[in-house]
Structure formats: structure tokens, C-alpha cells
Coordinates of N, CA, C and O in Angstrom, one line a residue:
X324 N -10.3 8.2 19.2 CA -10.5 7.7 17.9 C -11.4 6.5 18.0 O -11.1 5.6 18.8
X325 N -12.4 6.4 17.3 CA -13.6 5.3 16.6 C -12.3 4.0 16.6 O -11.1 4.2 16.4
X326 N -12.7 3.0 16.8 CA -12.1 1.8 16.3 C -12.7 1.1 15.1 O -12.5 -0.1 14.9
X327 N -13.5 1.9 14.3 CA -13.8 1.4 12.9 C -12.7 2.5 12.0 O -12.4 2.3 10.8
X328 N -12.3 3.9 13.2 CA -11.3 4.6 11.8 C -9.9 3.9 12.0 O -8.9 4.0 11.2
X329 N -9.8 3.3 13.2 CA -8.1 2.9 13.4 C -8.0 2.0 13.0 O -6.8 1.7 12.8
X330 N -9.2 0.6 12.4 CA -9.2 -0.5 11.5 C -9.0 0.4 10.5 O -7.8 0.4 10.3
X331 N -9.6 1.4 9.6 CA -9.2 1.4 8.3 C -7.9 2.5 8.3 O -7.3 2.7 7.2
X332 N -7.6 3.1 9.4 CA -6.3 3.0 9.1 C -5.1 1.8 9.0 O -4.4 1.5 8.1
X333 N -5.2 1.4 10.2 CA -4.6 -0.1 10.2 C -4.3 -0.6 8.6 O -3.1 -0.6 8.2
X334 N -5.4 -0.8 7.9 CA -5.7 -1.3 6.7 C -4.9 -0.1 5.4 O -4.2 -0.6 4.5
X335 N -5.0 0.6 5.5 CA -4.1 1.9 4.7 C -2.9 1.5 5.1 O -2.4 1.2 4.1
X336 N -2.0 1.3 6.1 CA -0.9 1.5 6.8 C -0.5 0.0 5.8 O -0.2 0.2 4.6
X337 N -0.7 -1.3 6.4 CA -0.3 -2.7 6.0 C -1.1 -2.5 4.5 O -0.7 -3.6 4.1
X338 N -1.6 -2.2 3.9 CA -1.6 -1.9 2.3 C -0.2 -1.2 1.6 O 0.7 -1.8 1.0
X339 N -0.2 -0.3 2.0 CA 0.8 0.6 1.7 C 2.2 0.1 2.0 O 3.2 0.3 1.2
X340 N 2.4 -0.7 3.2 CA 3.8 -1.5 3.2 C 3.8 -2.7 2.7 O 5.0 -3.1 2.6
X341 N 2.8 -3.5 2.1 CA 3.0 -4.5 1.3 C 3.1 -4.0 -0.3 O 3.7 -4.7 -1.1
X342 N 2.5 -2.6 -0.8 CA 3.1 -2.4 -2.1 C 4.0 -1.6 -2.4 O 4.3 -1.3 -3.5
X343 N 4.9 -1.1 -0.7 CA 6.0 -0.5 -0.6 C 6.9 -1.8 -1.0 O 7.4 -1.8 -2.1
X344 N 7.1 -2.8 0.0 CA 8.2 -3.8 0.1 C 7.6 -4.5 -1.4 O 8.7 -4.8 -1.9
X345 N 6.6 -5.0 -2.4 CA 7.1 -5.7 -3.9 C 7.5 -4.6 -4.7 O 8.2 -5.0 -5.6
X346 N 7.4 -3.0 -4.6 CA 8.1 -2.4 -5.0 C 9.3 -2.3 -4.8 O 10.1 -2.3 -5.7
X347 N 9.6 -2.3 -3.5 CA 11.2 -2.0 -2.8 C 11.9 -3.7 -3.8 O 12.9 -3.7 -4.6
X348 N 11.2 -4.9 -3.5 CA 11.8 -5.8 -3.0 C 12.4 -5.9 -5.3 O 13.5 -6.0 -5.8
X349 N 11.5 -5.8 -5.7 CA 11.6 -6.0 -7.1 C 12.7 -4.9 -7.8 O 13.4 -5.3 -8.7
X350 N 12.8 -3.5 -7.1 CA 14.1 -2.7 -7.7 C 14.9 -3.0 -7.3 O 15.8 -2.9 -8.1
X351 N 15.4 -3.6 -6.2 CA 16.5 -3.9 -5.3 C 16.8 -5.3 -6.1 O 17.9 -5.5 -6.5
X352 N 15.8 -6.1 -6.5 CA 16.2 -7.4 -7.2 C 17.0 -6.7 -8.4 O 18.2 -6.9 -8.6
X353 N 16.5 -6.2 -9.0 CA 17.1 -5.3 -10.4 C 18.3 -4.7 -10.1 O 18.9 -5.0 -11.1
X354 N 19.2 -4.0 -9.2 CA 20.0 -3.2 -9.1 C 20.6 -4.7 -8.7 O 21.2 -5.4 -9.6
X355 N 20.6 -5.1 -7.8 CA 21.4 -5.9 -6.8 C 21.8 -7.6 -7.0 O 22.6 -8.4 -6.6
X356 N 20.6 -7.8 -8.0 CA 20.6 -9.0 -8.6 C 20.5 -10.3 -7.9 O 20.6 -11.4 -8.5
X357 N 20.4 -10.2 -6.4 CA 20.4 -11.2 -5.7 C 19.1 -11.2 -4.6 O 18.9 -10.4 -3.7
X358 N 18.4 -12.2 -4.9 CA 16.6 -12.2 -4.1 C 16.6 -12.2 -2.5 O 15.7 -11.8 -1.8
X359 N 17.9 -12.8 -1.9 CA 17.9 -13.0 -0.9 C 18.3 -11.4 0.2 O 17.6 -11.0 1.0
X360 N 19.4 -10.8 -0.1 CA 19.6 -9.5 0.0 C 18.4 -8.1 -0.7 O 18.2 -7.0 -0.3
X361 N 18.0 -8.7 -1.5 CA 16.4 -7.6 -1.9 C 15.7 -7.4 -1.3 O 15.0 -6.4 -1.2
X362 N 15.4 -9.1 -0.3 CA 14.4 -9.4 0.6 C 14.6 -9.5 1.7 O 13.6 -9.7 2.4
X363 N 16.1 -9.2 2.4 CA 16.5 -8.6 3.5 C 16.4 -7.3 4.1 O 16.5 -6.9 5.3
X364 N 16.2 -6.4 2.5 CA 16.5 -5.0 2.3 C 15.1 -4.6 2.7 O 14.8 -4.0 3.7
X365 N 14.4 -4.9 1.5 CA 13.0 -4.7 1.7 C 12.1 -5.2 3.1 O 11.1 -4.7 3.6
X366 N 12.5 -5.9 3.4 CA 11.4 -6.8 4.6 C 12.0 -6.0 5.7 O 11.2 -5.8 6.7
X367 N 13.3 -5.5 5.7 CA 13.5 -5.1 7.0 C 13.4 -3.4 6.9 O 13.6 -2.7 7.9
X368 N 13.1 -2.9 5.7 CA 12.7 -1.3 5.3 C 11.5 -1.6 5.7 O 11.1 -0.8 6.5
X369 N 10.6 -2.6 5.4 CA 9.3 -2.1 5.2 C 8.6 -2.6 7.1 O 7.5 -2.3 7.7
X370 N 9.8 -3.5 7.4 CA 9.2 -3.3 8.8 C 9.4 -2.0 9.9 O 9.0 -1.8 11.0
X371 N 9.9 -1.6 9.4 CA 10.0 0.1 9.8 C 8.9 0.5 9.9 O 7.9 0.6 10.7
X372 N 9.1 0.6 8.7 CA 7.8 1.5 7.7 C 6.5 1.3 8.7 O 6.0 2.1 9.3
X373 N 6.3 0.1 8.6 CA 5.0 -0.2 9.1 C 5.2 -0.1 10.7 O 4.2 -0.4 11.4
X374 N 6.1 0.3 11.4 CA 6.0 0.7 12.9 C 6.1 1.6 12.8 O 5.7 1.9 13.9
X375 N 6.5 3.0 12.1 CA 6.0 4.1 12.2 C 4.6 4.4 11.9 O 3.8 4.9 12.7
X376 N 4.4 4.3 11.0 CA 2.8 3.8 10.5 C 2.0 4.1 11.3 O 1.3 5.1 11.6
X377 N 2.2 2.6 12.0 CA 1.2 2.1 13.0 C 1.4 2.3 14.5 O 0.8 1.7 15.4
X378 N 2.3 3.3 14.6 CA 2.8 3.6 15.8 C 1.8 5.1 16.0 O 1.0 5.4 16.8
X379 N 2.4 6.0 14.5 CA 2.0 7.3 14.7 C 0.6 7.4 14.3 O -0.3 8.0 14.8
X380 N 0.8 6.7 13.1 CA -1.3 7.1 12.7 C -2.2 6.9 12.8 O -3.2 7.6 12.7
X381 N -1.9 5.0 13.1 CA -2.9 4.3 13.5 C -3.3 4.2 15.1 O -4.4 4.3 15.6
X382 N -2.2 4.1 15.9 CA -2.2 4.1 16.8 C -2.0 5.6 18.1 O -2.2 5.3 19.3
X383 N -1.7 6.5 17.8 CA -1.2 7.8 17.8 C -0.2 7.4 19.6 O -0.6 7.8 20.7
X384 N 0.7 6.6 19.4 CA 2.3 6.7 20.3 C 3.1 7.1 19.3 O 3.2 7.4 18.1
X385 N 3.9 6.8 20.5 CA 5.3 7.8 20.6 C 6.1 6.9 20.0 O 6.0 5.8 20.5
X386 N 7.1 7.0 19.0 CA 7.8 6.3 18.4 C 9.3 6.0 19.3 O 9.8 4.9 18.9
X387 N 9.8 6.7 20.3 CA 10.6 6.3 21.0 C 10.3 5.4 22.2 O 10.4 5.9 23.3
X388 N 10.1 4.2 22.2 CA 9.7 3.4 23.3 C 10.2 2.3 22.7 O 9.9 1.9 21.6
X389 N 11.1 1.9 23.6 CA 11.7 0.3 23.3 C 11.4 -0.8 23.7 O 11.9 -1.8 23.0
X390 N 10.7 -1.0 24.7 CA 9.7 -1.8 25.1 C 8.5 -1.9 24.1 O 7.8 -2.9 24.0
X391 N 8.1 -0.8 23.5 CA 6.6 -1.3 22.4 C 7.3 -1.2 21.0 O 6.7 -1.1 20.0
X392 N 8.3 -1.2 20.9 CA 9.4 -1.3 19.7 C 9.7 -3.4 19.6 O 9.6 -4.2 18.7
X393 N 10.0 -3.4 21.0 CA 10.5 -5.0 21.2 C 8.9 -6.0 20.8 O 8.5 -6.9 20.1
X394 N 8.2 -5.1 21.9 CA 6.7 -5.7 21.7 C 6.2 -5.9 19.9 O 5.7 -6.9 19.5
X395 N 6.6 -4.9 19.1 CA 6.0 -5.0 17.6 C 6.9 -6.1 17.4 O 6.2 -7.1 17.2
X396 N 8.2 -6.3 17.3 CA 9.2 -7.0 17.1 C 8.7 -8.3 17.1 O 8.4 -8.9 16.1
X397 N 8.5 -9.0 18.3 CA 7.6 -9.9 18.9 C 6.6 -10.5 18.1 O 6.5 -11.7 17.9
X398 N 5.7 -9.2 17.6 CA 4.7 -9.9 16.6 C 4.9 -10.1 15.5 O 4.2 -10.9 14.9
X399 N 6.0 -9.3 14.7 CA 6.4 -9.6 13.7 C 7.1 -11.3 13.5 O 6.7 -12.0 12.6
X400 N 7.7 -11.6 14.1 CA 7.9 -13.2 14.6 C 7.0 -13.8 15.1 O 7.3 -14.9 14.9
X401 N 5.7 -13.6 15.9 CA 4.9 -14.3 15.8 C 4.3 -14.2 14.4 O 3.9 -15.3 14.0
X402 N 4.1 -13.4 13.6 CA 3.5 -13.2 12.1 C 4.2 -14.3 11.5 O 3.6 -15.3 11.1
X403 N 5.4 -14.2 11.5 CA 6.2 -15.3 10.6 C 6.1 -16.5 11.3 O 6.3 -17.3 10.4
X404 N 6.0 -17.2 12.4 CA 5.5 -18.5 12.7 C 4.3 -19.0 12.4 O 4.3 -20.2 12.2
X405 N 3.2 -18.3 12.3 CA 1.7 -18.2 11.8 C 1.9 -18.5 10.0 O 1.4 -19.5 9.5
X406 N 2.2 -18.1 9.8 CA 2.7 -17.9 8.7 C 3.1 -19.2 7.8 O 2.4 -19.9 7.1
X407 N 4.7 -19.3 8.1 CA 5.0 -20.8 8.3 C 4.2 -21.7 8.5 O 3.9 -22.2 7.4
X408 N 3.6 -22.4 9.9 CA 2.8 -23.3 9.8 C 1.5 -23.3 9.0 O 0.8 -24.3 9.0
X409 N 1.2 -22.4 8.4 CA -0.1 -22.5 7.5 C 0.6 -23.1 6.1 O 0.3 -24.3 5.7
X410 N 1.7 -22.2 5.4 CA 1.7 -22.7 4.0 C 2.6 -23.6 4.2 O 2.8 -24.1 3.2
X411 N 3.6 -24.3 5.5 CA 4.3 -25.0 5.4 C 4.0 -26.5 6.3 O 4.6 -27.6 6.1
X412 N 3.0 -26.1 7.1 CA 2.5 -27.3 8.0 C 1.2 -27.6 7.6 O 0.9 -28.5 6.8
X413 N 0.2 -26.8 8.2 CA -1.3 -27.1 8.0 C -1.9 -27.2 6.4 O -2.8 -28.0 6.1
X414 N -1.2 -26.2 5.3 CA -1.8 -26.4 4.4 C -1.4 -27.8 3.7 O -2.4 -28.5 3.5
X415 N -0.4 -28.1 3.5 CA -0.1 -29.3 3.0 C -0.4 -30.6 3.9 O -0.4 -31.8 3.5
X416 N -0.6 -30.3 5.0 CA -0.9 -31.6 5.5 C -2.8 -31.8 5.3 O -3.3 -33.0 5.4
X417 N -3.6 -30.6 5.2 CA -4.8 -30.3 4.3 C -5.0 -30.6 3.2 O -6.1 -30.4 2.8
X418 N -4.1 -31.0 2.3 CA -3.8 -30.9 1.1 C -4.5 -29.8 0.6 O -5.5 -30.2 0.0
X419 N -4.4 -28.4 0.6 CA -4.9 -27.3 0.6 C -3.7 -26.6 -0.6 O -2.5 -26.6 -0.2
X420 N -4.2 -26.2 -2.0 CA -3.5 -25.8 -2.6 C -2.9 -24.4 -2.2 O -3.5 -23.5 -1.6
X421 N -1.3 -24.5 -2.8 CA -0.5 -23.3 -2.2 C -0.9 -22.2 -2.1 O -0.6 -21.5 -1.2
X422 N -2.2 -21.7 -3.4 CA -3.0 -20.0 -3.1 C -4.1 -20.3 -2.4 O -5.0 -19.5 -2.4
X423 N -4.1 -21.5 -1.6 CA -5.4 -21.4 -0.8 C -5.0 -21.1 0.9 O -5.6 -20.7 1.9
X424 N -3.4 -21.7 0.8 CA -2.6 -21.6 2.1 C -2.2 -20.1 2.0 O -2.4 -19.5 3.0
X425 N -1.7 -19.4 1.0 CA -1.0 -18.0 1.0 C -2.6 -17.1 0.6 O -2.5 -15.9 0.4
X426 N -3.6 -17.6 0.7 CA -4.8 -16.4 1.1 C -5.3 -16.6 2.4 O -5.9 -15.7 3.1
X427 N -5.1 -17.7 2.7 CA -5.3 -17.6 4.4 C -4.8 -17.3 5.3 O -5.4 -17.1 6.3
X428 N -3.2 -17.2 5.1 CA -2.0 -16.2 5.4 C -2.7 -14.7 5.3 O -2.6 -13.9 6.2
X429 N -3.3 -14.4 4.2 CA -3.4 -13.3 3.7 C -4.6 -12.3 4.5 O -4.5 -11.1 4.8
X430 N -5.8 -13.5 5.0 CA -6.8 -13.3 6.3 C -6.5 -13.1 7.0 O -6.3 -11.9 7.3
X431 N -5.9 -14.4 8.1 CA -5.7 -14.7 9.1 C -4.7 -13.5 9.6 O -5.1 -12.8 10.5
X432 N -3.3 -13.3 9.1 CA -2.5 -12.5 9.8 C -2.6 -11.5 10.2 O -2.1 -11.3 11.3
X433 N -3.5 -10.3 9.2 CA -3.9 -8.6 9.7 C -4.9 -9.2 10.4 O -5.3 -8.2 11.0
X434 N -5.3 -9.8 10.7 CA -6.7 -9.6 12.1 C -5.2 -9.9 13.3 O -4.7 -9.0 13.9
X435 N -4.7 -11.2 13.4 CA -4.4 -11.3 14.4 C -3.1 -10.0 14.8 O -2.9 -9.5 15.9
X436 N -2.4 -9.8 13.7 CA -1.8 -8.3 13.8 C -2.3 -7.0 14.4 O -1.5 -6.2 15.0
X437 N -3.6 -6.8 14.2 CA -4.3 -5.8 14.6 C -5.0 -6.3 16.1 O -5.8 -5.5 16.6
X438 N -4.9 -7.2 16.7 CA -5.5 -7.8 18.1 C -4.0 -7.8 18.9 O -3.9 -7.2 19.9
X439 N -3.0 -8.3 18.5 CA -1.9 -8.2 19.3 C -1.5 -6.6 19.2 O -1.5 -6.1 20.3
X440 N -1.2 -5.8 18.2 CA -1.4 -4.6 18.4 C -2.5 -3.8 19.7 O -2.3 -3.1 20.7
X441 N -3.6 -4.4 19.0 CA -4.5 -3.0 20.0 C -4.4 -3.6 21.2 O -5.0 -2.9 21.9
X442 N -3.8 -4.8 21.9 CA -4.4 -5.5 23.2 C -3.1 -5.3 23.8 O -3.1 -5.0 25.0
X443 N -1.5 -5.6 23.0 CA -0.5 -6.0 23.7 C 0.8 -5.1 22.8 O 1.8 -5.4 23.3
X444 N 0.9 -4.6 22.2 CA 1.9 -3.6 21.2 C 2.0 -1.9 22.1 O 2.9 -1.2 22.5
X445 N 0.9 -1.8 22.1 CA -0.2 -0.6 22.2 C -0.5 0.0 23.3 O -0.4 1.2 23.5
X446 N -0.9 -1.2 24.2 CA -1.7 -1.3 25.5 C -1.1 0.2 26.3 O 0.0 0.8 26.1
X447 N -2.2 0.3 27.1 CA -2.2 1.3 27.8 C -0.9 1.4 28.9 O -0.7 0.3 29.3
X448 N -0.1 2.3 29.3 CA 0.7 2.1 30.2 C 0.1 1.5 31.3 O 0.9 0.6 31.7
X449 N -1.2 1.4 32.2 CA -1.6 1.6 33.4 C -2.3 0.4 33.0 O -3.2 0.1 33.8
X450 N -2.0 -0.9 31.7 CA -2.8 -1.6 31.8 C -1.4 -2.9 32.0 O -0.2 -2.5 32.2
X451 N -1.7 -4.3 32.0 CA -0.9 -5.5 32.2 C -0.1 -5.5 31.0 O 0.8 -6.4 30.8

């Protein structure tokens, strides 16, 4: 596979789980009435979602591997530390208004998602 079609898959896959989870996360607020449990529900459906995804379509592995299961895991918490320190550290110590810190979240994270993926998620068995 081209690595210009596994970026726009990449890109279809994390589209599709972010308007999976404000879907998920907004019926679940409706039924369940509570944001914190919608957003437990949702965040942790849609991180599935997006390791199947990106396991089977973008990446074409095997979905049984617990070691590149732990590895996605991994980045998913580095996502959310990145994250964090943008709209909670750097932007405001930038004085960078909050949609200027949550669009740079919005850059910055699928590139670095899609680099720890293809280099260390992914990586070849026979590689480090």
C-alpha cells in the first residue's frame, strides 16, 4: 500500500471516530443525563472503534496482538498528555485563545498519531 492511500485512510478512520464519539457522546448525554459517564462511554467505544479501524484498514494487522493493542494504548495517553499541555499549559501561558489552543490540538495530534502509529504501533515484527 502507497503511503499517500494509508494517510487518507488514516484520515477516513479518525474522521469517522470523532463523528462517531459527538454522536455517541451527545445520545448517551440524552438517555443517561450525566456528561461524565457519556464521555466515558463514548471515549472508550470510540477508542475501539478507532483500533480496529486503524489496525485492519489502515494499517492491514491483525487485531489480536496485545503488545500492539498496549502499544495503541500508549499513544492514546500520549494523545492526551499532548493535549493537555497545549490547551492547559502552553496555550494560556501564550496567551493563545482557547480555539486557537483546541485547533492546534486539532493539527498537531493526527500527524503525531499517524508517526507513532506507522514507526512504533505498527512497526514491523523484525524491526526494534
Amino acid at each position: 500500500m502507497t503511503e499517500r492511500r494509508r494517510i487518507f485512510r488514516f484520515a477516513v478512520v479518525g474522521t469517522g471516530v470523532a463523528a462517531y464519539y459527538m454522536v455517541a457522546y451527545l445520545g448517551l448525554l440524552h438517555l443517561l443525563g450525566s456528561p461524565w459517564i457519556a464521555n466515558l462511554l463514548a471515549f472508550g467505544s470510540a477508542i475501539l472503534i478507532q483500533y480496529v479501524g486503524q489496525t485492519v484498514w489502515t494499517f492491514g494487522k491483525h487485531l489480536a496482538a496485545p503488545a500492539q493493542f498496549g502499544r495503541f494504548l500508549c499513544m492514546i495517553g500520549v494523545g492526551l498528555v499532548v493535549s493537555s499541555a497545549i490547551t492547559g499549559i502552553i496555550g494560556p501561558r501564550l496567551g493563545l485563545p482557547e480555539t486557537v489552543s483546541a485547533a492546534s490540538v486539532v493539527v498537531i495530534l493526527p500527524v503525531l498519531n499517524f508517526v507513532i502509529l506507522r514507526l512504533w504501533v505498527y512497526r514491523e515484527q523484525n524491526s526494534i
